[in-house]
XYZ file of C-alpha atoms in Angstrom:
285
model
C 12.573 -100.991 109.428
C 9.746 -103.324 111.540
C 7.435 -101.693 113.844
C 8.405 -104.088 116.307
C 12.098 -102.704 116.083
C 11.312 -99.150 115.931
C 11.729 -96.227 118.940
C 11.255 -93.027 119.774
C 14.514 -90.996 119.818
C 14.765 -87.505 121.496
C 16.927 -85.454 119.051
C 19.777 -83.005 120.720
C 19.056 -79.664 121.605
C 20.309 -78.028 118.980
C 17.748 -80.027 116.436
C 15.107 -77.597 117.890
C 16.340 -74.712 119.501
C 12.894 -73.402 120.339
C 11.610 -76.484 122.023
C 14.321 -75.677 125.271
C 11.472 -77.299 128.002
C 11.584 -80.368 126.468
C 15.145 -81.414 127.137
C 15.889 -79.279 129.952
C 13.433 -81.885 131.972
C 15.883 -84.517 131.138
C 13.518 -86.614 129.152
C 16.470 -87.194 125.789
C 17.079 -90.503 125.373
C 20.960 -92.893 125.893
C 20.847 -93.784 122.592
C 22.411 -92.880 119.426
C 20.806 -90.441 117.169
C 19.643 -92.125 113.971
C 20.420 -90.785 110.468
C 19.502 -92.576 107.345
C 19.759 -89.646 104.512
C 18.425 -90.612 101.195
C 20.797 -88.879 98.818
C 18.017 -88.655 96.280
C 19.215 -88.146 92.644
C 18.732 -84.359 92.638
C 14.981 -82.606 92.129
C 14.417 -78.252 91.668
C 14.777 -75.781 94.540
C 13.939 -73.784 96.366
C 10.832 -72.331 96.674
C 7.316 -73.915 95.508
C 7.615 -76.735 93.208
C 5.354 -79.026 91.401
C 6.436 -82.781 91.045
C 4.227 -85.072 88.741
C 4.085 -88.902 89.490
C 2.605 -91.909 88.015
C 0.803 -93.911 90.954
C -0.612 -97.761 90.218
C -3.162 -97.838 88.894
C -4.373 -94.125 88.571
C -1.710 -92.622 86.102
C -0.239 -89.052 86.010
C -1.053 -87.359 89.256
C 0.821 -83.886 90.557
C 2.148 -83.190 94.647
C 3.053 -80.023 95.861
C 6.369 -79.445 97.814
C 8.289 -76.109 99.495
C 11.887 -76.218 99.465
C 13.333 -73.575 101.984
C 16.073 -71.514 100.598
C 18.761 -72.485 102.466
C 18.263 -76.304 101.352
C 21.545 -78.199 100.423
C 21.729 -81.421 99.168
C 24.666 -82.441 100.727
C 23.036 -82.591 103.838
C 19.716 -84.693 105.124
C 16.734 -82.692 105.675
C 13.370 -83.545 107.705
C 10.374 -84.002 105.452
C 6.486 -82.916 106.633
C 3.508 -84.339 104.718
C 0.752 -81.909 105.021
C -2.782 -83.359 104.426
C -5.706 -80.796 103.144
C -9.091 -80.715 104.110
C -12.279 -81.343 103.074
C -12.406 -78.949 99.748
C -15.110 -78.692 96.998
C -16.368 -81.744 95.017
C -13.811 -81.236 91.811
C -10.393 -82.165 91.318
C -9.568 -77.886 90.967
C -10.698 -77.078 94.176
C -8.643 -80.285 95.813
C -5.202 -78.765 94.173
C -6.211 -75.244 95.312
C -6.592 -76.650 99.024
C -3.298 -78.669 98.703
C -1.041 -75.868 97.228
C -2.606 -73.767 100.176
C -1.548 -75.603 102.751
C 1.604 -76.082 101.310
C 2.141 -72.535 101.129
C 0.868 -72.088 104.555
C 3.528 -74.397 105.753
C 6.305 -72.462 103.715
C 7.339 -69.828 106.065
C 7.782 -72.488 108.784
C 9.887 -74.674 106.389
C 11.853 -71.937 105.707
C 12.598 -70.707 109.139
C 13.279 -73.988 110.440
C 14.635 -75.968 107.616
C 12.125 -78.995 106.395
C 10.593 -79.967 103.390
C 6.831 -79.442 102.829
C 5.305 -81.856 100.769
C 1.318 -81.843 100.202
C -0.296 -84.846 98.084
C -3.875 -83.983 96.168
C -5.936 -87.442 96.061
C -8.867 -88.970 95.362
C -8.383 -89.700 91.914
C -9.460 -93.238 92.467
C -12.692 -94.621 91.681
C -15.187 -91.831 93.283
C -13.358 -88.876 91.262
C -16.457 -86.826 93.316
C -14.498 -87.181 96.411
C -13.620 -84.329 98.407
C -11.927 -85.500 102.005
C -9.472 -88.455 102.267
C -9.815 -92.581 102.259
C -11.172 -92.979 98.605
C -9.375 -95.915 96.792
C -6.198 -94.839 95.194
C -5.502 -92.400 98.139
C -2.967 -94.562 100.047
C -0.782 -95.580 96.838
C -0.816 -91.414 96.005
C 0.515 -90.400 99.226
C 2.798 -93.117 99.209
C 4.402 -92.506 95.635
C 4.853 -88.964 96.671
C 6.455 -89.866 99.517
C 8.899 -92.029 97.683
C 9.438 -89.588 94.572
C 10.456 -86.382 97.297
C 12.884 -89.437 98.865
C 14.581 -90.254 95.756
C 14.866 -86.663 94.117
C 15.452 -84.305 97.578
C 18.142 -85.894 100.315
C 15.478 -86.751 103.513
C 16.620 -87.551 106.711
C 14.155 -90.683 106.750
C 14.809 -90.870 110.540
C 12.522 -87.432 110.616
C 9.582 -88.299 108.397
C 6.385 -86.273 110.027
C 2.803 -86.148 109.068
C 0.191 -83.257 109.842
C -3.592 -83.137 108.550
C -6.459 -80.666 109.027
C -9.840 -81.765 109.264
C -10.238 -84.742 106.505
C -6.384 -84.759 106.491
C -6.940 -85.209 110.435
C -8.816 -87.865 110.485
C -6.863 -89.880 108.022
C -3.733 -89.130 109.409
C -4.836 -90.391 112.657
C -4.766 -93.892 110.529
C -1.855 -93.355 108.738
C 0.327 -92.320 111.599
C -0.787 -94.938 113.934
C -0.860 -97.669 111.675
C 2.613 -96.777 110.320
C 4.589 -96.341 113.537
C 7.829 -97.688 111.858
C 7.446 -94.589 109.218
C 6.486 -91.307 110.725
C 8.801 -90.087 113.659
C 5.609 -87.827 115.182
C 2.688 -86.201 113.736
C -0.010 -83.465 114.292
C -3.660 -83.222 113.936
C -5.298 -79.601 113.722
C -9.303 -79.853 114.039
C -9.280 -83.776 113.786
C -10.791 -86.740 115.537
C -9.981 -90.453 116.118
C -13.529 -91.600 115.999
C -14.141 -89.698 112.248
C -11.814 -92.277 110.396
C -9.264 -94.102 112.223
C -11.490 -96.159 115.184
C -14.808 -96.186 117.270
C -15.197 -96.760 120.935
C -18.366 -98.961 120.393
C -16.796 -101.544 118.739
C -17.961 -101.411 115.036
C -15.640 -101.176 111.910
C -13.211 -100.198 112.557
C -11.010 -101.258 114.934
C -11.810 -99.902 118.716
C -9.556 -96.658 119.740
C -8.592 -99.354 122.689
C -7.268 -101.277 120.570
C -5.760 -99.328 117.778
C -3.657 -96.863 120.534
C -2.705 -99.871 122.707
C -1.074 -101.806 119.675
C 0.773 -98.405 118.197
C 4.311 -99.213 118.647
C 6.170 -97.016 119.605
C 3.556 -94.218 121.256
C 4.490 -92.202 118.400
C 4.574 -88.465 119.822
C 1.230 -86.754 118.516
C -0.067 -82.927 118.760
C -3.726 -82.584 118.687
C -4.900 -78.802 118.499
C -8.637 -78.638 118.238
C -11.201 -75.578 118.707
C -13.131 -75.187 121.549
C -16.150 -74.125 119.344
C -15.714 -76.780 116.782
C -18.010 -79.236 116.140
C -15.783 -82.074 116.218
C -15.268 -82.061 120.135
C -18.702 -83.726 120.718
C -20.853 -86.783 119.733
C -20.527 -88.468 117.668
C -17.176 -87.593 116.665
C -16.034 -86.356 120.337
C -12.378 -85.157 119.334
C -12.371 -83.635 122.965
C -11.674 -86.469 124.186
C -9.184 -88.027 121.876
C -5.911 -86.640 124.292
C -7.784 -88.598 127.251
C -7.554 -91.673 124.886
C -4.147 -91.296 124.325
C -3.090 -90.849 127.409
C -4.836 -93.866 128.972
C -2.759 -95.834 126.514
C 0.801 -94.809 127.193
C 1.243 -91.331 126.024
C 3.648 -88.641 128.271
C 1.460 -85.344 128.312
C 3.672 -82.470 127.565
C 5.974 -84.895 126.390
C 4.930 -87.263 123.686
C 1.496 -85.827 123.954
C 0.433 -82.338 123.140
C -3.155 -80.868 123.274
C -4.146 -77.169 123.146
C -7.776 -76.394 122.982
C -7.938 -72.926 121.773
C -10.369 -70.201 121.626
C -12.134 -71.106 118.423
C -14.097 -73.055 115.512
C -13.384 -76.037 112.733
C -9.702 -74.230 111.489
C -6.230 -73.219 111.971
C -3.883 -70.500 111.947
C -0.812 -70.635 110.707
C 0.770 -69.435 113.986
C -0.034 -72.772 114.977
C 1.403 -74.455 112.707
C 4.452 -72.996 114.014
C 3.211 -74.442 118.024
C 3.051 -77.767 116.194
C 6.412 -78.029 114.577
C 8.094 -77.253 117.416
C 6.416 -80.253 119.513
C 6.892 -82.716 116.254
C 10.747 -81.232 115.842
C 12.572 -82.879 118.736
C 11.857 -86.678 117.799
C 13.446 -89.000 115.364
C 12.417 -92.880 114.216
C 15.080 -95.059 115.407
C 16.040 -98.475 115.247
């Protein structure tokens, strides 16, 4: 689907019964509701599952899924890509971090009805890397998504992204540069300037250029602790909501910003809030 042709579609209230305020204010689109089921060939379900994939130039890798107990292959299901934060510098630590992210989303996946996948990352040329952005990370994420779409019945108009810390920094970059793929995304303890863009004109491109070029204005949820060190320079995460609002995002509609009492963290309860802000949106042609 070309990025220039994509648009954000607001789903009927029945898709997200806990998100009533969005629908009550008449923010629905007067366009057909998109649907693109992948009709996957079949995979294990339900519960926590580990799948093995072959990533080009990296070889055999594992990623982690949670498939709800109510999953039925006859209908297409939303998919959430969840990206871990920085871990200790070892492959077992990265795997444990990815599994923990998957597990933290599991109860919301069960109650709201979506599939979660959590890749591991960092098997490229820097095996001691602990965040995201190492060579091969993009290929590993892409292969994991392709595998899930090929083996489960995924509603391809409703693929979402969420990341924590380093996964949030990287998630900003992935989502804003692939608005023809993700329907909406969320970040916890993340910063635009930590990876995706800068305000000072140095590499990578400026945040103004990145946000201006993002079409459609992919809905975003930002959760940030008021004591998070990333809120202040040089990462300036406290200014990210204003950056989005200045470039076409609509507060409390396509932009949700929650500044909570805390540090560089998130809670499982907050994941439910985030899902309720992502769920109402689909990607239309």
